[in-house]
Amino acid sequence: MGRSAVVAIKYTACPSFKHRCSLQRRVIRADTEIQINNKAKTTVGQLGCGYWGRNLLRVLTQADDVDVRRVIDGAPAAVEHVNSRYPGLETSPDEAVLFDDDDVDAVVIATPAADHYRAARKSLQSGKHTFVEKPLAMNTAEAEALVSLADEEKLVLMAGHTFLYNSAVQEVKNLIDSGDLGEIYYIYSRRVNLGTVRQDVNVLWNLAPHDISIINYWLDDEATSAAATGGTFLQKGIEDVVFATLSFDSGAVANIHLSWLDPQKVRTMTVVGSKKMVVFDDVSADARVTIHDMGVDMPPSQISANLFETFGQFQVAHRHGDTVIPRIPYPEPLAEEMKHFIQCIREGSVPRTGGQHAISVVRSLEMVQACLDETRSRLTA
Ligand SMILES: NC(=O)c1ccc[n+]([C@@H]2O[C@H](COP(=O)([O-])OP(=O)(O)OC[C@H]3O[C@@H](n4cnc5c(N)ncnc54)[C@H](O)[C@@H]3O)[C@@H](O)[C@H]2O)c1
């Protein structure tokens, strides 16, 4: 299957806004085909079996069309986990036994983010279709290099942007694409809790890959400028809280609040359109998506010109219609994600969260990080 046009974007600090960063676009075109591998069972090896890798291993071992060959992780806790839950499944601390095994078709990588580029490069160079947890890499140049390598080798490269396999996220995407929400004005997202405090990456690189991936998918676009500020309260140089604003050429704006230092667990994203508004609440048991038929119906010219003569007219301009909670089937997103990876290998197709999507996320992360670095250096100057 042919690959579509690729838009690569380079960021530069914008001189007119001290802590605002923007992008310069350049276009690269790649047209390659992916090898088709439609064996009855796809043979998979996994690299990294920590907190998240265990979830990946669970869904892989439950899939009928997957044969998990071995797990590479030298940590005693990982080895103990595999031995106790999956007797007979081989473990090794030596990744060469995985990459040199010609029977292995694909590799799933769930090592810490800083290792993704190295591990994915090795995997692709060994001729394996490759799934890499988010983020694909820690900078755009490395993400682009991985995508070029996958193209050259005609292999599937997919990033673990799990939310794009979440049926509630898909429901919002359908509402946006059908025009039900009208023009998308803005999106804001809160992903906060008193969570795992990581030392290898800051809260931006840990959590924002989810928000940015969802926003880019919903808008079918990528931000061209950003402004951000953060706080490093627990560890020197590692942001625990980030407030980032992304601007899109369409005029849409997105704000993301991230924290692992917060009293409440909140996972909400609100989309405000010209016709309707939607709230996606990932931790709600019974209302993951709520559609509000609310808005302001007056033409923008009238609103901006303050042409309401009476308080009554002002109220009429606000529309308060029905609130609807659609019934959405909810298969496990991670199982859907792995199913998609295997399907892409069997069909030779480009994943929804393939290289181009993953690059767009890394580019935005890098742009926001540049804003954080700029703000921090101004504050400490
Ligand atoms: N998609 C999601 O929703 C989601 C959620 C959580 C974490 N993640 C991602 O999963 C990845 C792993 O996160 P985690 O929380 O499981 O981390 P973790 O620290 O719990 O686990 C990492 C594991 O990798 C092993 N490891 C490190 N280097 C290795 C190497 N070279 N070869 C083999 N094993 C190696 C470690 O021993 C450890 O067991 C991260 O990239 C993270 O961003 C994704």
XYZ file of C-alpha atoms and ligand atoms in Angstrom:
425
model
C 0.000 0.000 0.000
C 1.431 3.387 -0.930
C 2.399 5.873 1.749
C 0.824 9.294 1.669
C 2.597 12.644 1.456
C 4.598 13.458 4.534
C 4.684 16.897 6.071
C 7.751 17.477 8.208
C 7.899 20.597 10.310
C 10.876 22.256 11.914
C 10.416 24.622 14.844
C 12.209 27.866 15.452
C 11.889 30.240 18.366
C 9.661 33.117 17.308
C 11.492 36.393 18.052
C 8.329 38.419 18.585
C 7.129 36.226 21.466
C 9.831 35.481 23.994
C 8.243 32.259 25.270
C 6.309 31.331 22.157
C 7.603 28.909 19.566
C 6.429 28.381 16.043
C 6.995 26.027 13.144
C 8.367 26.237 9.628
C 6.954 23.620 7.300
C 8.878 21.620 4.751
C 7.443 18.796 2.727
C 9.029 15.397 2.152
C 7.353 12.752 0.035
C 7.756 9.040 0.661
C 6.091 6.377 -1.483
C 6.976 2.916 -0.338
C 5.265 -0.392 0.101
C 5.102 -2.545 3.218
C 5.966 -6.252 3.045
C 2.889 -8.391 3.554
C 3.238 -11.146 6.149
C 0.004 -13.123 6.398
C 1.174 -16.201 8.312
C -1.598 -17.861 10.348
C 0.155 -16.657 13.502
C 2.448 -13.637 13.669
C 5.498 -14.388 15.813
C 6.223 -11.548 18.219
C 8.994 -10.775 20.694
C 8.790 -8.127 23.398
C 11.476 -5.816 24.701
C 10.753 -4.411 28.186
C 8.275 -5.891 30.628
C 7.760 -3.285 33.354
C 4.489 -1.625 34.401
C 3.127 -1.071 30.881
C 4.915 -3.932 29.142
C 2.963 -6.369 31.326
C -0.308 -5.035 29.907
C 1.011 -5.392 26.362
C 2.174 -8.937 27.097
C -1.260 -9.838 28.509
C -3.139 -8.755 25.382
C -0.543 -10.295 23.034
C -0.716 -13.678 24.774
C -4.535 -13.548 24.614
C -4.625 -12.918 20.842
C -5.398 -16.013 18.749
C -3.272 -14.919 15.796
C -0.131 -14.098 17.800
C 2.629 -16.409 18.964
C 4.715 -14.647 21.646
C 8.191 -16.091 21.200
C 10.209 -14.458 24.014
C 10.494 -11.485 26.366
C 13.710 -9.515 26.766
C 14.145 -7.829 30.155
C 16.883 -8.422 32.708
C 15.040 -6.929 35.698
C 14.322 -9.639 38.326
C 10.735 -8.381 38.785
C 10.068 -8.690 35.038
C 11.536 -12.204 34.860
C 9.545 -13.260 37.939
C 6.345 -11.842 36.401
C 6.794 -13.736 33.121
C 7.795 -17.001 34.829
C 4.833 -16.957 37.201
C 2.148 -15.871 34.702
C 3.394 -17.482 31.486
C 5.272 -20.689 32.320
C 7.216 -21.859 29.300
C 7.607 -18.372 27.809
C 11.311 -17.736 27.424
C 12.951 -14.640 28.975
C 16.433 -13.301 28.406
C 18.410 -10.177 29.290
C 20.109 -10.386 25.880
C 18.220 -8.633 23.070
C 20.445 -10.237 20.396
C 18.562 -13.539 20.795
C 15.399 -11.702 19.764
C 16.779 -9.566 16.948
C 18.802 -12.466 15.468
C 15.851 -14.873 15.470
C 14.646 -15.163 11.857
C 11.357 -16.699 13.006
C 10.364 -13.488 14.814
C 8.240 -11.278 12.544
C 7.612 -8.356 14.874
C 8.954 -6.689 18.003
C 6.969 -4.786 20.637
C 9.081 -2.249 22.541
C 8.047 -1.075 26.031
C 11.346 0.169 27.422
C 11.730 3.693 28.913
C 11.233 6.554 26.436
C 14.927 7.448 26.167
C 15.607 3.938 24.806
C 12.891 3.964 22.098
C 15.003 5.322 19.243
C 17.897 2.946 19.849
C 15.701 -0.111 20.309
C 13.381 0.649 17.371
C 16.355 1.293 15.072
C 17.886 -2.041 16.033
C 14.572 -3.794 15.525
C 13.991 -2.290 12.056
C 17.598 -2.976 11.053
C 16.969 -6.608 12.031
C 14.052 -6.713 9.596
C 11.270 -6.794 12.223
C 7.937 -4.984 12.016
C 8.126 -2.691 15.027
C 5.704 -1.345 17.626
C 7.202 1.290 19.939
C 5.549 2.716 23.001
C 4.905 6.462 23.029
C 6.707 8.738 22.368
C 8.305 7.296 19.230
C 11.559 9.138 20.051
C 12.809 12.005 22.198
C 13.311 14.384 19.258
C 11.970 14.935 15.748
C 15.206 14.101 13.930
C 15.309 10.641 15.505
C 11.594 10.070 14.890
C 12.058 11.000 11.214
C 15.096 8.713 10.942
C 13.029 5.779 12.225
C 10.249 6.477 9.729
C 12.746 6.663 6.839
C 14.320 3.393 7.959
C 10.919 1.673 8.160
C 10.102 2.966 4.668
C 13.412 1.717 3.269
C 12.984 -1.706 4.843
C 9.257 -1.823 3.892
C 8.299 -2.585 7.478
C 5.386 -1.530 9.680
C 6.372 1.066 12.272
C 3.660 1.889 14.784
C 3.709 4.027 17.936
C 1.737 3.235 21.101
C -0.730 6.106 20.971
C -3.324 3.914 22.674
C -6.104 6.488 22.819
C -6.589 6.343 19.065
C -7.892 2.801 19.632
C -10.343 3.981 22.326
C -13.950 3.850 21.085
C -14.902 7.033 22.988
C -12.112 8.978 21.248
C -13.347 7.509 17.960
C -16.907 8.616 18.775
C -15.726 12.220 19.200
C -13.730 11.929 15.960
C -16.901 10.808 14.145
C -18.859 13.747 15.604
C -16.189 16.200 14.435
C -15.821 14.655 10.964
C -19.585 14.504 10.384
C -19.834 18.254 11.047
C -22.204 17.743 14.012
C -20.085 19.994 16.221
C -19.651 22.654 13.523
C -16.380 24.521 13.267
C -14.020 23.494 16.088
C -13.154 26.606 18.071
C -11.044 25.162 20.860
C -10.156 22.078 22.896
C -8.901 21.862 26.446
C -7.551 18.840 28.211
C -6.753 18.010 31.843
C -4.618 14.959 32.599
C -3.742 15.308 36.285
C -3.476 13.150 39.394
C -1.152 12.328 42.274
C 0.572 9.901 39.986
C 3.756 8.075 39.364
C 6.568 10.618 39.524
C 9.017 9.631 36.789
C 12.716 10.462 36.796
C 13.504 9.614 33.164
C 11.134 12.144 31.542
C 9.117 15.156 32.686
C 5.325 15.208 32.869
C 5.154 16.662 29.342
C 6.900 13.708 27.651
C 5.183 11.253 29.978
C 1.535 12.341 29.622
C 1.155 14.839 26.776
C 1.791 12.276 23.999
C -1.783 11.146 24.757
C -3.373 14.614 24.561
C -1.416 15.724 21.505
C -2.083 12.468 19.668
C -5.837 12.765 20.342
C -5.989 16.469 19.428
C -4.016 15.972 16.177
C -6.279 13.057 15.265
C -9.491 14.917 16.050
C -8.438 18.034 14.143
C -6.587 16.092 11.435
C -3.926 18.738 11.852
C -0.803 19.677 13.781
C -0.092 22.802 15.837
C 2.123 25.416 14.261
C 2.881 27.419 17.393
C 2.920 26.903 21.133
C 3.208 28.749 24.413
C 3.916 26.945 27.661
C 4.923 27.286 31.244
C 5.683 24.641 33.839
C 6.842 24.038 37.398
C 9.691 21.888 38.728
C 8.712 21.376 42.356
C 9.833 17.828 43.195
C 12.922 17.266 41.072
C 15.396 19.761 39.732
C 14.930 20.327 35.988
C 11.986 17.911 35.622
C 8.556 19.542 35.205
C 5.812 18.118 37.457
C 3.170 20.434 36.067
C 2.816 21.933 32.580
C 0.288 24.321 31.079
C 0.659 24.337 27.293
C -1.330 26.104 24.588
C -1.142 24.948 20.983
C -2.366 27.004 18.029
C -3.448 25.581 14.679
C -3.545 27.281 11.275
C -7.313 26.630 11.123
C -7.705 29.094 14.003
C -8.401 26.331 16.530
C -6.614 26.528 19.886
C -5.872 23.687 22.327
C -4.858 23.965 25.966
C -3.330 21.068 27.890
C -2.897 20.914 31.686
C -0.643 18.072 32.851
C 0.411 17.150 36.369
C 1.494 14.216 38.496
C 1.198 16.477 41.565
C -2.531 17.053 41.925
C -5.159 15.969 44.504
C -7.652 14.633 41.959
C -7.441 12.159 39.117
C -8.918 13.974 36.133
C -8.822 12.791 32.515
C -11.148 15.096 30.612
C -11.053 16.719 27.200
C -13.630 19.303 26.151
C -14.239 20.202 22.515
C -16.100 23.439 21.819
C -17.583 23.737 18.357
C -19.765 26.362 16.717
C -22.798 24.017 16.838
C -22.251 21.668 19.792
C -19.813 20.928 22.600
C -18.506 17.552 23.746
C -16.808 16.319 26.917
C -14.687 13.141 26.810
C -14.148 11.813 30.341
C -11.866 8.792 30.285
C -12.407 7.908 33.959
C -16.199 8.102 33.920
C -17.863 4.703 34.276
C -21.115 5.636 32.548
C -20.579 8.882 30.614
C -17.340 8.732 28.668
C -18.760 11.043 25.995
C -21.344 13.743 26.716
C -22.706 15.863 23.867
C -24.108 19.274 24.791
C -26.329 20.957 22.222
C -25.234 24.358 23.469
C -23.849 27.404 21.792
C -24.333 30.990 20.734
C -26.428 31.290 17.603
C -25.988 34.966 16.721
C -23.743 35.821 13.775
C -20.237 36.735 14.932
C -20.516 40.245 13.480
C -23.525 40.962 15.666
C -21.841 39.553 18.771
C -18.636 41.481 18.268
C -20.520 44.701 17.513
C -22.432 44.343 20.821
C -25.727 44.678 18.994
C -27.938 43.244 21.733
C -30.391 45.971 22.622
C -32.141 44.180 25.483
C -31.137 41.576 28.102
C -33.847 39.296 26.573
C -32.152 39.358 23.166
C -28.824 38.543 24.821
C -30.327 35.428 26.441
C -31.973 34.294 23.189
C -28.518 34.228 21.598
C -27.473 31.408 23.942
C -28.786 27.989 22.931
C -29.320 25.406 25.707
C -30.538 22.234 23.977
C -30.401 18.556 24.917
C -27.513 16.832 26.616
C -26.938 13.357 25.167
C -24.783 10.494 26.479
C -24.393 8.051 23.570
C -24.136 4.329 24.236
C -20.649 3.326 23.122
C -19.337 -0.259 23.103
C -16.004 -0.252 24.934
C -13.536 -2.979 23.903
C -10.161 -2.695 25.686
C -8.197 -0.029 23.754
C -4.873 -1.836 24.253
C -6.249 -5.073 22.773
C -7.645 -3.071 19.826
C -4.247 -1.424 19.384
C -2.374 -4.749 19.229
C -5.034 -6.181 16.903
C -4.457 -3.214 14.576
C -0.664 -3.710 14.654
C -0.995 -7.361 13.682
C -3.585 -6.511 10.999
C -1.244 -3.914 9.444
C 1.529 -6.543 9.272
C -0.791 -9.072 7.654
C -2.231 -6.597 5.135
C 0.852 -4.467 4.536
C -1.040 -1.339 5.558
C -0.025 1.870 7.321
C -1.177 2.035 10.980
C -3.466 4.789 12.275
C -0.623 5.671 14.641
C 2.117 5.048 12.104
C 5.304 7.008 11.673
C 3.729 10.215 10.394
C 1.281 10.505 13.268
C 4.049 9.689 15.753
C 6.345 12.341 14.228
C 3.606 14.965 14.488
C 3.317 14.217 18.214
C 7.086 14.376 18.808
C 7.308 17.670 16.869
C 4.649 19.249 19.083
C 6.285 17.883 22.242
C 9.605 19.315 21.126
C 7.982 22.678 20.387
C 6.361 22.806 23.843
C 9.622 21.701 25.493
C 11.426 24.577 23.727
C 8.873 26.953 25.268
C 9.435 25.440 28.731
C 13.214 25.725 28.349
C 12.891 29.305 27.169
C 10.599 30.265 30.067
C 12.899 28.564 32.573
C 16.010 30.278 31.243
C 14.273 33.670 31.404
C 13.201 33.056 34.997
C 16.671 32.005 36.103
C 18.536 34.696 34.099
N 0.390 3.780 26.073
C 0.213 4.022 27.362
O -0.897 4.336 27.808
C 1.385 3.910 28.294
C 1.182 3.884 29.683
C 2.310 3.763 30.504
C 3.593 3.702 29.962
N 3.727 3.756 28.605
C 5.064 3.707 27.990
O 5.629 2.417 28.190
C 7.045 2.521 28.299
C 7.496 1.779 29.548
O 6.943 2.421 30.657
P 6.785 1.631 32.035
O 5.932 2.480 32.901
O 6.388 0.225 31.773
O 8.298 1.680 32.559
P 8.970 0.686 33.585
O 10.171 1.388 34.077
O 7.972 0.166 34.558
O 9.419 -0.567 32.682
C 10.457 -0.510 31.766
C 11.045 -1.924 31.659
O 11.977 -1.945 30.588
C 13.093 -2.694 31.000
N 14.219 -2.277 30.159
C 14.909 -1.109 30.191
N 15.836 -1.093 29.201
C 15.715 -2.276 28.554
C 16.382 -2.852 27.446
N 17.337 -2.192 26.778
N 16.025 -4.089 27.050
C 15.045 -4.748 27.677
N 14.359 -4.261 28.732
C 14.701 -3.037 29.158
C 13.257 -2.412 32.467
O 13.999 -3.440 33.118
C 11.803 -2.368 32.912
O 11.349 -3.640 33.310
C 7.366 4.022 28.338
O 7.827 4.413 27.076
C 6.032 4.699 28.602
O 5.935 5.956 27.954
C 2.659 3.835 27.779
